[in-house]
mmCIF file of C-alpha atoms in Angstrom:
data_model
loop_
_atom_site.group_PDB
_atom_site.id
_atom_site.type_symbol
_atom_site.label_atom_id
_atom_site.label_comp_id
_atom_site.label_asym_id
_atom_site.label_seq_id
_atom_site.Cartn_x
_atom_site.Cartn_y
_atom_site.Cartn_z
ATOM 1 C CA GLY A 1 159.236 95.799 2.866
ATOM 2 C CA ALA A 2 160.352 97.618 -0.032
ATOM 3 C CA GLY A 3 158.387 101.144 1.125
ATOM 4 C CA VAL A 4 156.544 102.125 4.067
ATOM 5 C CA SER A 5 152.814 100.597 3.777
ATOM 6 C CA GLN A 6 149.892 102.266 4.902
ATOM 7 C CA SER A 7 146.428 100.416 5.534
ATOM 8 C CA PRO A 8 143.596 101.032 5.051
ATOM 9 C CA ARG A 9 143.997 103.198 1.826
ATOM 10 C CA TYR A 10 140.521 104.730 2.136
ATOM 11 C CA LYS A 11 138.428 105.118 5.175
ATOM 12 C CA VAL A 12 134.926 106.364 5.718
ATOM 13 C CA ALA A 13 133.887 106.953 9.207
ATOM 14 C CA LYS A 14 130.605 108.153 10.482
ATOM 15 C CA ARG A 15 130.970 111.286 12.873
ATOM 16 C CA GLY A 16 131.664 109.940 16.305
ATOM 17 C CA GLN A 17 133.638 106.252 15.047
ATOM 18 C CA ASP A 18 136.881 105.525 16.323
ATOM 19 C CA VAL A 19 139.078 104.882 13.584
ATOM 20 C CA ALA A 20 143.051 103.473 13.523
ATOM 21 C CA LEU A 21 145.527 104.122 10.850
ATOM 22 C CA ARG A 22 148.540 101.630 10.290
ATOM 23 C CA CYS A 23 151.699 102.221 9.237
ATOM 24 C CA ASP A 24 154.758 99.941 8.412
ATOM 25 C CA PRO A 25 157.973 101.777 8.001
ATOM 26 C CA ILE A 26 161.017 100.604 5.847
ATOM 27 C CA SER A 27 162.416 97.616 7.453
ATOM 28 C CA GLY A 28 165.180 99.741 9.552
ATOM 29 C CA HIS A 29 163.964 103.049 9.809
ATOM 30 C CA VAL A 30 164.321 104.523 12.835
ATOM 31 C CA SER A 31 162.522 107.797 12.682
ATOM 32 C CA LEU A 32 158.839 107.803 11.596
ATOM 33 C CA PHE A 33 156.712 110.723 10.828
ATOM 34 C CA TRP A 34 152.684 111.080 10.963
ATOM 35 C CA TYR A 35 152.077 114.251 8.887
ATOM 36 C CA GLN A 36 147.797 115.460 8.336
ATOM 37 C CA GLN A 37 147.608 116.575 4.822
ATOM 38 C CA ALA A 38 144.251 118.498 3.811
ATOM 39 C CA LEU A 39 142.879 119.042 0.232
ATOM 40 C CA GLY A 40 145.262 121.505 -1.509
ATOM 41 C CA GLN A 41 147.524 122.044 1.603
ATOM 42 C CA GLY A 42 150.874 121.176 3.226
ATOM 43 C CA PRO A 43 151.706 118.121 5.530
ATOM 44 C CA GLU A 44 150.900 119.404 8.499
ATOM 45 C CA PHE A 45 153.206 117.856 11.143
ATOM 46 C CA LEU A 46 151.472 115.514 13.540
ATOM 47 C CA THR A 47 153.871 113.497 15.812
ATOM 48 C CA TYR A 48 157.341 112.011 15.387
ATOM 49 C CA PHE A 49 158.895 108.373 16.578
ATOM 50 C CA GLN A 50 162.683 107.341 17.061
ATOM 51 C CA ASN A 51 162.293 103.955 17.415
ATOM 52 C CA GLU A 52 159.823 103.371 19.985
ATOM 53 C CA ALA A 53 160.298 106.532 22.029
ATOM 54 C CA GLN A 54 157.659 109.343 20.831
ATOM 55 C CA LEU A 55 159.826 112.423 21.033
ATOM 56 C CA ASP A 56 157.217 115.377 19.470
ATOM 57 C CA LYS A 57 153.827 115.101 19.633
ATOM 58 C CA SER A 58 152.819 118.745 19.614
ATOM 59 C CA GLY A 59 151.146 118.472 16.229
ATOM 60 C CA LEU A 60 148.190 116.117 17.158
ATOM 61 C CA PRO A 61 145.131 118.432 16.803
ATOM 62 C CA SER A 62 143.529 117.419 19.996
ATOM 63 C CA ASP A 63 143.357 114.346 22.973
ATOM 64 C CA ARG A 64 141.310 112.792 20.634
ATOM 65 C CA PHE A 65 144.778 111.849 18.235
ATOM 66 C CA PHE A 66 146.624 109.258 19.635
ATOM 67 C CA ALA A 67 149.774 107.503 18.280
ATOM 68 C CA GLU A 68 151.954 104.768 19.229
ATOM 69 C CA ARG A 69 155.056 102.775 17.845
ATOM 70 C CA PRO A 70 155.331 100.193 20.701
ATOM 71 C CA GLU A 71 158.017 97.571 19.125
ATOM 72 C CA GLY A 72 159.986 101.021 17.328
ATOM 73 C CA SER A 73 158.256 99.464 13.800
ATOM 74 C CA VAL A 74 154.603 99.613 12.799
ATOM 75 C CA SER A 75 153.025 102.389 13.983
ATOM 76 C CA THR A 76 149.569 103.226 14.461
ATOM 77 C CA LEU A 77 147.414 106.606 14.829
ATOM 78 C CA LYS A 78 144.375 106.362 16.420
ATOM 79 C CA ILE A 79 141.376 108.864 16.401
ATOM 80 C CA GLN A 80 138.608 108.758 18.484
ATOM 81 C CA ARG A 81 135.341 110.511 18.321
ATOM 82 C CA THR A 82 136.165 111.309 14.807
ATOM 83 C CA GLN A 83 134.712 114.956 13.667
ATOM 84 C CA GLN A 84 134.046 116.073 10.286
ATOM 85 C CA GLU A 85 137.479 118.589 10.938
ATOM 86 C CA ASP A 86 139.464 115.151 11.178
ATOM 87 C CA SER A 87 138.422 114.357 6.649
ATOM 88 C CA ALA A 88 142.248 114.311 5.473
ATOM 89 C CA VAL A 89 145.132 112.148 4.388
ATOM 90 C CA TYR A 90 147.123 111.321 6.915
ATOM 91 C CA LEU A 91 150.687 110.624 5.836
ATOM 92 C CA CYS A 92 153.495 108.199 7.129
ATOM 93 C CA ALA A 93 156.793 108.815 6.754
ATOM 94 C CA SER A 94 160.406 106.929 7.753
ATOM 95 C CA SER A 95 163.751 107.444 7.709
ATOM 96 C CA PHE A 96 167.099 105.773 8.640
ATOM 97 C CA LEU A 97 169.525 108.047 10.233
ATOM 98 C CA PRO A 98 168.152 110.489 12.341
ATOM 99 C CA GLY A 99 171.117 113.086 13.737
ATOM 100 C CA ALA A 100 173.486 112.974 10.965
ATOM 101 C CA GLY A 101 173.474 113.804 7.500
ATOM 102 C CA ALA A 102 170.549 113.563 5.516
ATOM 103 C CA ASN A 103 167.261 112.623 6.790
ATOM 104 C CA VAL A 104 165.145 112.083 3.668
ATOM 105 C CA LEU A 105 161.734 111.188 4.315
ATOM 106 C CA THR A 106 159.953 108.251 2.553
ATOM 107 C CA PHE A 107 156.468 108.291 2.434
ATOM 108 C CA GLY A 108 153.674 106.021 2.040
ATOM 109 C CA ALA A 109 150.763 106.366 -0.248
ATOM 110 C CA GLY A 110 148.440 107.604 2.834
ATOM 111 C CA SER A 111 145.511 106.793 4.409
ATOM 112 C CA ARG A 112 142.387 108.848 2.996
ATOM 113 C CA LEU A 113 140.165 109.645 5.759
ATOM 114 C CA THR A 114 136.504 110.809 5.058
ATOM 115 C CA VAL A 115 134.404 111.472 7.946
ATOM 116 C CA LEU A 116 130.267 111.861 7.189
ATOM 117 C CA GLU B 1 158.645 126.808 16.631
ATOM 118 C CA LEU B 2 159.980 126.314 13.297
ATOM 119 C CA LYS B 3 157.706 128.073 10.715
ATOM 120 C CA VAL B 4 158.495 127.485 6.746
ATOM 121 C CA GLU B 5 156.980 129.409 3.977
ATOM 122 C CA GLN B 6 156.958 129.321 0.170
ATOM 123 C CA ASN B 7 156.164 131.300 -2.117
ATOM 124 C CA PRO B 8 154.166 132.129 -4.748
ATOM 125 C CA LEU B 9 151.708 129.425 -3.589
ATOM 126 C CA PHE B 10 150.413 128.823 -7.209
ATOM 127 C CA LEU B 11 152.385 129.522 -10.397
ATOM 128 C CA SER B 12 151.466 128.883 -13.772
ATOM 129 C CA MET B 13 154.181 129.608 -16.556
ATOM 130 C CA GLN B 14 154.344 128.811 -19.744
ATOM 131 C CA GLU B 15 156.638 126.264 -21.699
ATOM 132 C CA GLY B 16 159.718 127.350 -22.316
ATOM 133 C CA LYS B 17 159.625 130.043 -19.567
ATOM 134 C CA ASN B 18 161.387 130.572 -16.047
ATOM 135 C CA TYR B 19 160.981 131.049 -13.088
ATOM 136 C CA THR B 20 161.952 130.540 -9.248
ATOM 137 C CA ILE B 21 160.169 129.382 -6.205
ATOM 138 C CA TYR B 22 161.215 130.222 -2.958
ATOM 139 C CA CYS B 23 160.880 128.872 0.677
ATOM 140 C CA ASN B 24 161.793 131.091 4.177
ATOM 141 C CA TYR B 25 162.607 129.209 7.378
ATOM 142 C CA SER B 26 162.139 130.753 10.995
ATOM 143 C CA THR B 27 164.869 128.994 12.962
ATOM 144 C CA THR B 28 168.744 127.492 12.034
ATOM 145 C CA SER B 29 168.854 124.855 10.208
ATOM 146 C CA ASP B 30 171.467 123.377 7.792
ATOM 147 C CA ARG B 31 169.567 120.654 6.180
ATOM 148 C CA LEU B 32 166.825 121.971 3.872
ATOM 149 C CA TYR B 33 165.082 119.452 1.625
ATOM 150 C CA TRP B 34 162.848 119.723 -1.656
ATOM 151 C CA TYR B 35 159.737 117.168 -2.764
ATOM 152 C CA ARG B 36 157.328 117.263 -5.553
ATOM 153 C CA GLN B 37 154.063 115.480 -4.751
ATOM 154 C CA ASP B 38 151.725 114.925 -7.864
ATOM 155 C CA PRO B 39 147.789 114.451 -7.791
ATOM 156 C CA GLY B 40 146.762 111.771 -5.720
ATOM 157 C CA LYS B 41 150.392 110.507 -5.136
ATOM 158 C CA SER B 42 152.472 110.751 -2.192
ATOM 159 C CA LEU B 43 155.703 113.122 -1.728
ATOM 160 C CA GLU B 44 158.805 112.132 -3.301
ATOM 161 C CA SER B 45 162.247 113.108 -2.753
ATOM 162 C CA LEU B 46 163.809 115.770 -5.524
ATOM 163 C CA PHE B 47 166.780 117.506 -3.703
ATOM 164 C CA VAL B 48 169.174 117.430 -0.260
ATOM 165 C CA LEU B 49 170.905 120.622 0.577
ATOM 166 C CA LEU B 50 172.701 119.941 3.631
ATOM 167 C CA SER B 51 175.240 122.991 3.933
ATOM 168 C CA ASN B 52 174.752 126.810 3.095
ATOM 169 C CA GLY B 53 175.575 127.296 -0.512
ATOM 170 C CA ALA B 54 174.814 124.268 -1.489
ATOM 171 C CA VAL B 55 173.384 123.910 -5.355
ATOM 172 C CA LYS B 56 171.841 120.679 -6.797
ATOM 173 C CA GLN B 57 170.256 119.913 -9.721
ATOM 174 C CA GLU B 58 168.628 117.475 -11.734
ATOM 175 C CA GLY B 59 167.048 117.911 -15.873
ATOM 176 C CA ARG B 60 165.590 121.514 -15.504
ATOM 177 C CA LEU B 61 165.406 122.205 -11.649
ATOM 178 C CA MET B 62 168.037 123.139 -9.759
ATOM 179 C CA ALA B 63 167.857 124.007 -5.836
ATOM 180 C CA SER B 64 169.987 126.063 -3.785
ATOM 181 C CA LEU B 65 170.696 127.186 -0.243
ATOM 182 C CA ASP B 66 171.493 130.192 1.993
ATOM 183 C CA THR B 67 171.575 129.322 5.686
ATOM 184 C CA LYS B 68 171.839 132.742 6.785
ATOM 185 C CA ALA B 69 169.730 134.223 5.192
ATOM 186 C CA ARG B 70 167.579 131.276 5.795
ATOM 187 C CA LEU B 71 166.406 130.758 2.496
ATOM 188 C CA SER B 72 166.235 128.043 -0.291
ATOM 189 C CA THR B 73 164.969 128.529 -3.791
ATOM 190 C CA LEU B 74 163.972 126.308 -6.347
ATOM 191 C CA HIS B 75 165.000 127.304 -9.819
ATOM 192 C CA ILE B 76 163.155 126.077 -13.074
ATOM 193 C CA THR B 77 164.544 126.163 -16.169
ATOM 194 C CA ALA B 78 162.824 125.835 -19.868
ATOM 195 C CA ALA B 79 159.439 124.784 -18.189
ATOM 196 C CA VAL B 80 158.460 122.055 -19.735
ATOM 197 C CA HIS B 81 154.610 120.207 -18.939
ATOM 198 C CA ASP B 82 155.844 117.070 -17.105
ATOM 199 C CA LEU B 83 156.926 119.531 -14.698
ATOM 200 C CA SER B 84 153.633 120.405 -13.492
ATOM 201 C CA ALA B 85 152.892 119.339 -9.895
ATOM 202 C CA THR B 86 152.897 120.619 -6.471
ATOM 203 C CA TYR B 87 156.756 120.854 -4.864
ATOM 204 C CA PHE B 88 157.232 121.324 -1.077
ATOM 205 C CA CYS B 89 160.367 122.494 0.543
ATOM 206 C CA ALA B 90 161.185 120.917 4.258
ATOM 207 C CA VAL B 91 163.316 121.868 6.904
ATOM 208 C CA ASP B 92 164.720 119.532 9.826
ATOM 209 C CA ALA B 93 164.632 121.534 13.268
ATOM 210 C CA TYR B 94 168.360 121.864 14.153
ATOM 211 C CA ASN B 95 169.324 118.798 15.892
ATOM 212 C CA ASN B 96 165.916 117.882 16.202
ATOM 213 C CA ASN B 97 165.257 115.877 13.131
ATOM 214 C CA ASP B 98 161.847 117.335 13.768
ATOM 215 C CA MET B 99 160.943 117.657 9.581
ATOM 216 C CA ARG B 100 158.362 120.795 8.866
ATOM 217 C CA PHE B 101 156.844 121.378 5.562
ATOM 218 C CA GLY B 102 156.075 124.539 3.573
ATOM 219 C CA ALA B 103 152.456 124.870 2.206
ATOM 220 C CA GLY B 104 153.953 124.089 -1.008
ATOM 221 C CA THR B 105 153.840 125.384 -4.554
ATOM 222 C CA ARG B 106 151.166 124.339 -7.171
ATOM 223 C CA LEU B 107 152.472 124.697 -10.488
ATOM 224 C CA THR B 108 151.222 124.206 -13.890
ATOM 225 C CA VAL B 109 153.336 124.497 -17.416
ATOM 226 C CA LYS B 110 151.051 125.741 -19.521
ATOM 227 C CA PRO B 111 151.756 124.768 -23.729
#
């Protein structure tokens, strides 16, 4: 597609529910990042994929968070047993060419998660 | 762990004035990026700085990179209201393509 597409744009979950957030990156983009952005804060790194390989998941805040990119394109961020502190905007970004030259990220519009 | 620090975090300016935003980072890297975020919107790329001494300019904004000092600056010249937004710097962990962001500088330009 023309840009990075994220769905749903808005999600309200009751505490304890599981949620799944989807990211469809730009076709051909090798790198895919997930970030968590709390209100008024900068994006906090969650995890990074290069094709289907999850090269860094050090930013995932707990074992309730899980991300996958099984075929090296679409990625899903899953949050189990949601807590109120999980409320944030989850941003997905992709880029074309890692390791050489610029790694300019194209961001999706984000998925705003509110946990009640 | 790669850390990226910006200052100031909040900046209120009068139109027509100049100011500089600073971005420090903690590890070896020669790739520094600036992004802009408008309220309720996602981030958009502004500048890419890929070497020591790199300078890029777009309109009233100019970004520079000093890799030895691990410092980038974003200079605003003769600010106008349209520049009101939050500005983020971001750094690739060297040879790792692992992009980390600063906390952002929320800029408000007042008439």
